[in-house]
mmCIF file of C-alpha atoms in Angstrom:
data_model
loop_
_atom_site.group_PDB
_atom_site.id
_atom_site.type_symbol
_atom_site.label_atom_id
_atom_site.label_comp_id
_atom_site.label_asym_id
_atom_site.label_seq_id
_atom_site.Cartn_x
_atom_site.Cartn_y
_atom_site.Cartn_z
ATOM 1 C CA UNK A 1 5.123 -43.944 29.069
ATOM 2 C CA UNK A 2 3.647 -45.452 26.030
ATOM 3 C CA UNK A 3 0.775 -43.074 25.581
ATOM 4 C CA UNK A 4 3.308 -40.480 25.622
ATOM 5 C CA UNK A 5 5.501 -41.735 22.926
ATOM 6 C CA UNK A 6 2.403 -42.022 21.092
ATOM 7 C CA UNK A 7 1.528 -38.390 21.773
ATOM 8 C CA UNK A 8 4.803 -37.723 20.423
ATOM 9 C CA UNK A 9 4.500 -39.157 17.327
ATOM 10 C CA UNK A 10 1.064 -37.923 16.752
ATOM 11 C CA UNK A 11 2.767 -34.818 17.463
ATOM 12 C CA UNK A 12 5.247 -34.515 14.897
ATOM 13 C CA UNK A 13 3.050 -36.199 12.562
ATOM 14 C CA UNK A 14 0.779 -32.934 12.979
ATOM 15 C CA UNK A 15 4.372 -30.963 12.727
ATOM 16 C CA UNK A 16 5.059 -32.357 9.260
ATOM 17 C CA UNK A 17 1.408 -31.552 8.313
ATOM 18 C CA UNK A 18 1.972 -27.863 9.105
ATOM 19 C CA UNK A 19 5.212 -27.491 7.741
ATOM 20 C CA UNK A 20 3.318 -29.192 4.218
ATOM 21 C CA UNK A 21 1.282 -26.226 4.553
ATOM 22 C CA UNK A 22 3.419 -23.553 5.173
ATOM 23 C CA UNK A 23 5.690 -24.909 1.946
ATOM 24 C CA UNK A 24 2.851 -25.077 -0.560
ATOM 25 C CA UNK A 25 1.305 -21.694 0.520
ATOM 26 C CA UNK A 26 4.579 -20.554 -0.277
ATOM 27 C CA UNK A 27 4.826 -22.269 -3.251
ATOM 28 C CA UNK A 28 1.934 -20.821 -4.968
ATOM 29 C CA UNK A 29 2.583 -17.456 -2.848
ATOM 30 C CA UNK A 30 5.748 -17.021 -4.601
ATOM 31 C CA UNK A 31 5.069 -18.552 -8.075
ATOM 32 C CA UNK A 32 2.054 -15.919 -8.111
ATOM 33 C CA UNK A 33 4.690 -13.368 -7.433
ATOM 34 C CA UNK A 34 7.544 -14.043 -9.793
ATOM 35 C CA UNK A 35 4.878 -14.727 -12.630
ATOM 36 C CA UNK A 36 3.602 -11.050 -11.941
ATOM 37 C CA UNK A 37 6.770 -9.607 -11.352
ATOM 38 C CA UNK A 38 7.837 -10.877 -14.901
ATOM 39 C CA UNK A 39 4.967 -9.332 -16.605
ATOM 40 C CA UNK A 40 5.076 -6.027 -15.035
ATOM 41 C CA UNK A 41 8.841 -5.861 -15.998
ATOM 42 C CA UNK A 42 8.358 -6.859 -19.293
ATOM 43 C CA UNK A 43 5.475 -4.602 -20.052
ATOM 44 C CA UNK A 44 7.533 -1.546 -18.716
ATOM 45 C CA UNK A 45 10.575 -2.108 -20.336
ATOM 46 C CA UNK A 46 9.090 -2.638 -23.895
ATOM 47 C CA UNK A 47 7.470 1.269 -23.041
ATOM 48 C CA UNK A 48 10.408 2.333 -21.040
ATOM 49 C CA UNK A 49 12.740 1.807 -24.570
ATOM 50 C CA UNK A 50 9.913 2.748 -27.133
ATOM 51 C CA UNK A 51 9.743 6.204 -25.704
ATOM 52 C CA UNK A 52 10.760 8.817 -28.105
ATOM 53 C CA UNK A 53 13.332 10.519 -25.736
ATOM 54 C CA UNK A 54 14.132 10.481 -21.798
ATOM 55 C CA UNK A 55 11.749 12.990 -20.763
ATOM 56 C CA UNK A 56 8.429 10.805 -22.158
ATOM 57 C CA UNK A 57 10.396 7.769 -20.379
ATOM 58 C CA UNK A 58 10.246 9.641 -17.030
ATOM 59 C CA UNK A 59 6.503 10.118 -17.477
ATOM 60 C CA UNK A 60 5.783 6.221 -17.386
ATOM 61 C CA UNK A 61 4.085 6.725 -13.771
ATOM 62 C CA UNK A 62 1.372 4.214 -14.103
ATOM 63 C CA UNK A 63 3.342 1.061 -14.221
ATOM 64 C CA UNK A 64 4.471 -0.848 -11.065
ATOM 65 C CA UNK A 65 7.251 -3.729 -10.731
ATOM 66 C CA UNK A 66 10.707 -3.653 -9.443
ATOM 67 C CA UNK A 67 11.676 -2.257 -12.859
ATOM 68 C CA UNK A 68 9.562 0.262 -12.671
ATOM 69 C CA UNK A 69 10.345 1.233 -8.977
ATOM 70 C CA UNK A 70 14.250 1.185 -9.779
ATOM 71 C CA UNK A 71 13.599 3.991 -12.819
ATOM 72 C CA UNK A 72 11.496 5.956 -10.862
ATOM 73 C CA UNK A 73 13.495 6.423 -8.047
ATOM 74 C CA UNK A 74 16.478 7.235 -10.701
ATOM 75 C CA UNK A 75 14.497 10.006 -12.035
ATOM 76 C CA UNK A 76 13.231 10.881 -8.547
ATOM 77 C CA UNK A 77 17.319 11.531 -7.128
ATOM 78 C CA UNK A 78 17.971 13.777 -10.730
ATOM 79 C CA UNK A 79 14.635 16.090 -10.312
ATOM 80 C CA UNK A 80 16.236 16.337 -6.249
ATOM 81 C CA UNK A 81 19.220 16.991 -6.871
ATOM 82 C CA UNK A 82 17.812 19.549 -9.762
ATOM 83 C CA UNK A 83 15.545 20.998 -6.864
ATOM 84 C CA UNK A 84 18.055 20.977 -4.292
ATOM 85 C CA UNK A 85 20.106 24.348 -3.705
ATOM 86 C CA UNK A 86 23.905 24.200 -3.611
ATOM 87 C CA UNK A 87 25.097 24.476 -0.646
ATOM 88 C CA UNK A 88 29.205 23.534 1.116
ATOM 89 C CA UNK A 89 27.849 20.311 3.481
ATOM 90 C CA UNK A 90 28.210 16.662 3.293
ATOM 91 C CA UNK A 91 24.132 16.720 2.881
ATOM 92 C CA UNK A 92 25.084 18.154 -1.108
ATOM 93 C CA UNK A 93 28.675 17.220 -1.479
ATOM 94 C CA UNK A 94 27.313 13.980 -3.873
ATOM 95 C CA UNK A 95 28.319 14.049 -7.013
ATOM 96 C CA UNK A 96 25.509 13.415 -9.440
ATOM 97 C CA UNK A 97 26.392 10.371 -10.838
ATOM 98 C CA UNK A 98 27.597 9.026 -7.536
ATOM 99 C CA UNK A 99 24.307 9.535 -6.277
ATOM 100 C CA UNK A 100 22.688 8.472 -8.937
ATOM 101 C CA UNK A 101 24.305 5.110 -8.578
ATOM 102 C CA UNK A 102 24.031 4.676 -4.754
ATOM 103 C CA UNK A 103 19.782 5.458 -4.969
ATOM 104 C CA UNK A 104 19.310 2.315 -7.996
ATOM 105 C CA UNK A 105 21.921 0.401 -5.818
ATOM 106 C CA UNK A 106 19.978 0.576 -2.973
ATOM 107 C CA UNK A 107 16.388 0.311 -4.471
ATOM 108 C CA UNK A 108 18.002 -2.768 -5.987
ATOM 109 C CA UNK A 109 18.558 -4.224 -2.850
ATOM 110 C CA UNK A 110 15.818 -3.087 -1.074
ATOM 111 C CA UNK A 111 13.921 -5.256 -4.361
ATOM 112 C CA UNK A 112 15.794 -7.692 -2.912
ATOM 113 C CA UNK A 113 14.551 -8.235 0.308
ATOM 114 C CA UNK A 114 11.388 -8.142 -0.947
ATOM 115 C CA UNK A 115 12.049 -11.535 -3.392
ATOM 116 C CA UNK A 116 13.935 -12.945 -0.486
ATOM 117 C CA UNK A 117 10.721 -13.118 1.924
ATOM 118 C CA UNK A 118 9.846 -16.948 2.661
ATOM 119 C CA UNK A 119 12.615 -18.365 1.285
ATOM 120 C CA UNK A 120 14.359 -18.821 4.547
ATOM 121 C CA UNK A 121 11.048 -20.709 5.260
ATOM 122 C CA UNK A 122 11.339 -23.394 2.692
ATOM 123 C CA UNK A 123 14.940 -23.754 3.237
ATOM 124 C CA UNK A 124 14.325 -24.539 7.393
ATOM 125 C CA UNK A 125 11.446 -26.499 6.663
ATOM 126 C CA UNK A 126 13.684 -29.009 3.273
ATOM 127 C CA UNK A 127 16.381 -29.080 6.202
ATOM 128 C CA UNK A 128 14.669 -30.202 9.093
ATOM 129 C CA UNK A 129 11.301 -32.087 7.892
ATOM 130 C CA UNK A 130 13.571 -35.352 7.721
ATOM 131 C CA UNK A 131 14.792 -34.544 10.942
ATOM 132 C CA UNK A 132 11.500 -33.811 12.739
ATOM 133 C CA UNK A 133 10.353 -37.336 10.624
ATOM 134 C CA UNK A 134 12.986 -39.410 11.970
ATOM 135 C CA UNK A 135 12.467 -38.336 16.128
ATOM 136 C CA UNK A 136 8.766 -39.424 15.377
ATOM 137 C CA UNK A 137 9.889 -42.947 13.708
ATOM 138 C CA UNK A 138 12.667 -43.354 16.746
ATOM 139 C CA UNK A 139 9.565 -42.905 19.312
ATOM 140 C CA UNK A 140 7.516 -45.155 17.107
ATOM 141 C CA UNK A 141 9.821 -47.560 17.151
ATOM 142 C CA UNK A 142 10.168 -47.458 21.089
ATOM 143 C CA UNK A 143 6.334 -47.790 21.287
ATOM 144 C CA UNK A 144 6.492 -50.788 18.286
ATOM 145 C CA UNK A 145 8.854 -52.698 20.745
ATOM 146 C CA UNK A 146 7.464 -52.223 23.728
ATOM 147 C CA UNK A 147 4.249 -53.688 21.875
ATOM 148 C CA UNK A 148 6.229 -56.151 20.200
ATOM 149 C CA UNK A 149 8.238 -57.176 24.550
ATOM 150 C CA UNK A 150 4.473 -57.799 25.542
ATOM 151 C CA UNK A 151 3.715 -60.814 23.128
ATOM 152 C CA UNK A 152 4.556 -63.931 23.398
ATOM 153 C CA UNK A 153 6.170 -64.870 20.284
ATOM 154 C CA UNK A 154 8.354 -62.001 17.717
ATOM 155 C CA UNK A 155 8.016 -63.758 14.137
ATOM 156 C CA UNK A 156 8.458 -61.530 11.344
ATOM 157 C CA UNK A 157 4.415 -60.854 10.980
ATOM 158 C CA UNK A 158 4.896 -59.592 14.945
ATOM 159 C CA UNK A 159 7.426 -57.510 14.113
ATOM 160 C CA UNK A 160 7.236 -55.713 10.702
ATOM 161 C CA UNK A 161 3.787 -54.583 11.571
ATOM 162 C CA UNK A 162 4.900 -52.075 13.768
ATOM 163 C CA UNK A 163 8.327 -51.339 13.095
ATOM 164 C CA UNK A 164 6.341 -50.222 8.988
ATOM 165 C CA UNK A 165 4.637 -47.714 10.524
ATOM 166 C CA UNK A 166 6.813 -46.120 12.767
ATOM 167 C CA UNK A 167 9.078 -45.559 9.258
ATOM 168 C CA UNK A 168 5.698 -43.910 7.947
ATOM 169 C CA UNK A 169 6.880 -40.623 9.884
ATOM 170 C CA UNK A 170 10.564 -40.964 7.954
ATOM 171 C CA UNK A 171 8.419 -40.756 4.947
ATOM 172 C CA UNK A 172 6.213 -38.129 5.273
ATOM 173 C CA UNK A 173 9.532 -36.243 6.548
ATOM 174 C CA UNK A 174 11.126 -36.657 3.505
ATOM 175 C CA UNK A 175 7.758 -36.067 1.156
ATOM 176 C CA UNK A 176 7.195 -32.466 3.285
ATOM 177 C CA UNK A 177 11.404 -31.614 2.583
ATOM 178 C CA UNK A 178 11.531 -32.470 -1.563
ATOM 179 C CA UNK A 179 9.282 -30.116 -2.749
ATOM 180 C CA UNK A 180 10.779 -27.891 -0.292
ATOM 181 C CA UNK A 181 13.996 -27.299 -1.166
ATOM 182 C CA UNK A 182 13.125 -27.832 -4.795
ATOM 183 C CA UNK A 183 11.076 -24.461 -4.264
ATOM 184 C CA UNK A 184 13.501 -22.869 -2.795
ATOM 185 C CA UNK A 185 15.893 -23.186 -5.145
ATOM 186 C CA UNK A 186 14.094 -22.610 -8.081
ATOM 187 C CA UNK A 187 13.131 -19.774 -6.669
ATOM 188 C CA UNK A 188 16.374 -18.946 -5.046
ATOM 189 C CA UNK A 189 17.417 -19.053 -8.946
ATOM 190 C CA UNK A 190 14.029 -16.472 -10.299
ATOM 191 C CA UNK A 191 15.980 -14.318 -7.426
ATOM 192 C CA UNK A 192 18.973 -13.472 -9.223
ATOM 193 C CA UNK A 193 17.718 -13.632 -12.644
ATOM 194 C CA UNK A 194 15.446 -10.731 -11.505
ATOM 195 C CA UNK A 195 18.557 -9.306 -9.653
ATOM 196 C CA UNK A 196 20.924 -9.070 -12.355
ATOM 197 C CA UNK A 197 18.051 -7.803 -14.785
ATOM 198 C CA UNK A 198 17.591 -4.870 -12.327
ATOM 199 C CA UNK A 199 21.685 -4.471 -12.390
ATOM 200 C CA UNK A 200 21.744 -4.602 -16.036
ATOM 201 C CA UNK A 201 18.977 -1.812 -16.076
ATOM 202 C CA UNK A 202 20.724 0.308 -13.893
ATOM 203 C CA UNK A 203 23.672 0.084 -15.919
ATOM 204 C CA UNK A 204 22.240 1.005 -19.085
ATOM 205 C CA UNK A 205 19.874 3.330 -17.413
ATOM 206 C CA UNK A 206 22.761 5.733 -15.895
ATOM 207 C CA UNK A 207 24.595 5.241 -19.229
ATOM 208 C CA UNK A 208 21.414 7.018 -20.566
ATOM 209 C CA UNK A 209 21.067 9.759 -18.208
ATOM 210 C CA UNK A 210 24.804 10.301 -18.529
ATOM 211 C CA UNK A 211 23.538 11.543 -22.497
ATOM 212 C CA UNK A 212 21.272 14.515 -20.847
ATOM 213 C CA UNK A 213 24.182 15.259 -18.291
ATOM 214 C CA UNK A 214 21.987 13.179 -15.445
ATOM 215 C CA UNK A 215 18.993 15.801 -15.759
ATOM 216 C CA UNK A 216 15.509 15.271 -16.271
ATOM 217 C CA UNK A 217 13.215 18.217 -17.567
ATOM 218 C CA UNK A 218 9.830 17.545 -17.428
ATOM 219 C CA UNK A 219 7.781 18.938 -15.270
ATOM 220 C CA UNK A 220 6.793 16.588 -12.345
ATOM 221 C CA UNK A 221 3.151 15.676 -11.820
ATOM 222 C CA UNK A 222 1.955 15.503 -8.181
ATOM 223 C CA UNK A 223 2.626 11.728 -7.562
ATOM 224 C CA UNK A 224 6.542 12.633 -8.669
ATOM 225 C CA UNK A 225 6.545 15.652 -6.548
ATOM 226 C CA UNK A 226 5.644 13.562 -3.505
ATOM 227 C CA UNK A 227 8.242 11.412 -4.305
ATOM 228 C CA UNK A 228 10.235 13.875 -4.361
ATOM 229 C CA UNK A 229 9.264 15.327 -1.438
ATOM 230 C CA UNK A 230 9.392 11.767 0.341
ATOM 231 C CA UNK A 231 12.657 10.888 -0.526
ATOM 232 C CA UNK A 232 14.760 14.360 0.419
ATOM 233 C CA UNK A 233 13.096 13.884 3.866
ATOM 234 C CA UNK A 234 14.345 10.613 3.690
ATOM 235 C CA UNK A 235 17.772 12.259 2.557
ATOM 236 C CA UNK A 236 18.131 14.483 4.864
ATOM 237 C CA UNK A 237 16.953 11.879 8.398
ATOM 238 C CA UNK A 238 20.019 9.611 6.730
ATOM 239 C CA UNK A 239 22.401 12.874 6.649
ATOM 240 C CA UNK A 240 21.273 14.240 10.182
ATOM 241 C CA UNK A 241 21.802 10.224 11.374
ATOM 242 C CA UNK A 242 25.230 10.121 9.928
ATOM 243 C CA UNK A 243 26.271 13.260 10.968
ATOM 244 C CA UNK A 244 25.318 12.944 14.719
#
């Protein structure tokens, strides 16, 4: 029994090791990310507002970032809807502003999602480190007394030997948690900055389109007409889904 208790606690020992890990990959995963994130948004938006009119703004093809996504697939639903024939179904029955607003909405979340990976990581791992800490100490402790039965005398020396480093597995439980759920909500906090930037964006960006009567005339180059291309088959699987 007692070389299973100390299996146990070598066990979760290991446990708290991994989960370390896991939290400072993510750490530096995600730090990595937001950093770039911030950059590519900044360098887009200082181009996306120094263009001389909306056409040379829907040209900016080159950058990336979840700015730059949530334009482009604004101008992608106005040069659809431009290249889609009228027609009486629910597939064209959008209004263009309507639409407008449901494509950034949804590229907004769909940005999202993409922040949100690994933070449900560091939020189990700061919840239940201590946890997965303290089972280890309470089997270290059984395995400290059952030492501690088998002597003949229990003076403090006997006893605080052991009983120390069962609590070593309480620590290390609550060392692996901290910087976890310090992460996660810093990062939890980088979320919706970047969120409500993107909302803010939308906002002004359909307030600008609404100028040029939510059309875009330049002539799309071949990575914008397989955007296009992409996202009316992507239109029209959602229509044929909704209308089954």
């Amino acid at each position: 029994m007692n070389e299973l208790y100390k299996h146990i606690v070598e066990w979760t020992l290991w446990s708290l090791a991994i989960f370390s890990v896991v939290t400072w990959t993510l750490i530096i995963l995600k730090s990595v990310q937001n950093a770039l994130l911030g950059i590519q948004n900044r360098r887009f938006k200082k181009d996306f507002w120094s263009a001389a009119d909306l056409n040379a703004a829907a040209s900016l093809e080159k950058y990336v970032g979840p700015t730059a996504r949530v334009a482009a697939i604004g101008f992608t639903t106005l040069r659809s809807a431009d290249s889609t024939p009228a027609a009486n179904n629910l597939e064209n029955s959008w209004d263009r502003q309507d639409l407008l607003e449901r494509h950034l909405r949804q590229q907004i979340h769909k940005e999202r999602r993409s922040l949100e990976s690994g933070l449900a990581v560091l939020a189990s791992i700061g919840s239940t480190a201590p946890f997965v800490g303290l089972f280890g100490t309470v089997f270290g402790i059984i395995l400290a007394l059952t030492a501690i039965s088998s002597k003949s005398s229990a003076n403090i020396e006997v006893v605080a030997g052991p009983i120390g480093e069962a609590l070593v597995a309480t620590g290390v439980g609550i060392a692996v948690a901290v910087p976890s759920v310090l992460a996660y909500n810093f990062f939890l906090r980088r979320l919706k900055l970047i969120a409500a930037d993107l909302d803010d964006f939308a906002t002004d960006f359909i307030t600008l389109v609404q100028k040029s009567g939510f059309r875009v005339h330049t002539i799309p180059t071949t990575k914008t007409a397989n955007r296009v291309n992409d996202f009316a088959k992507t239109k029209n699987e959602a229509t044929k889904e909704v209308l089954a």
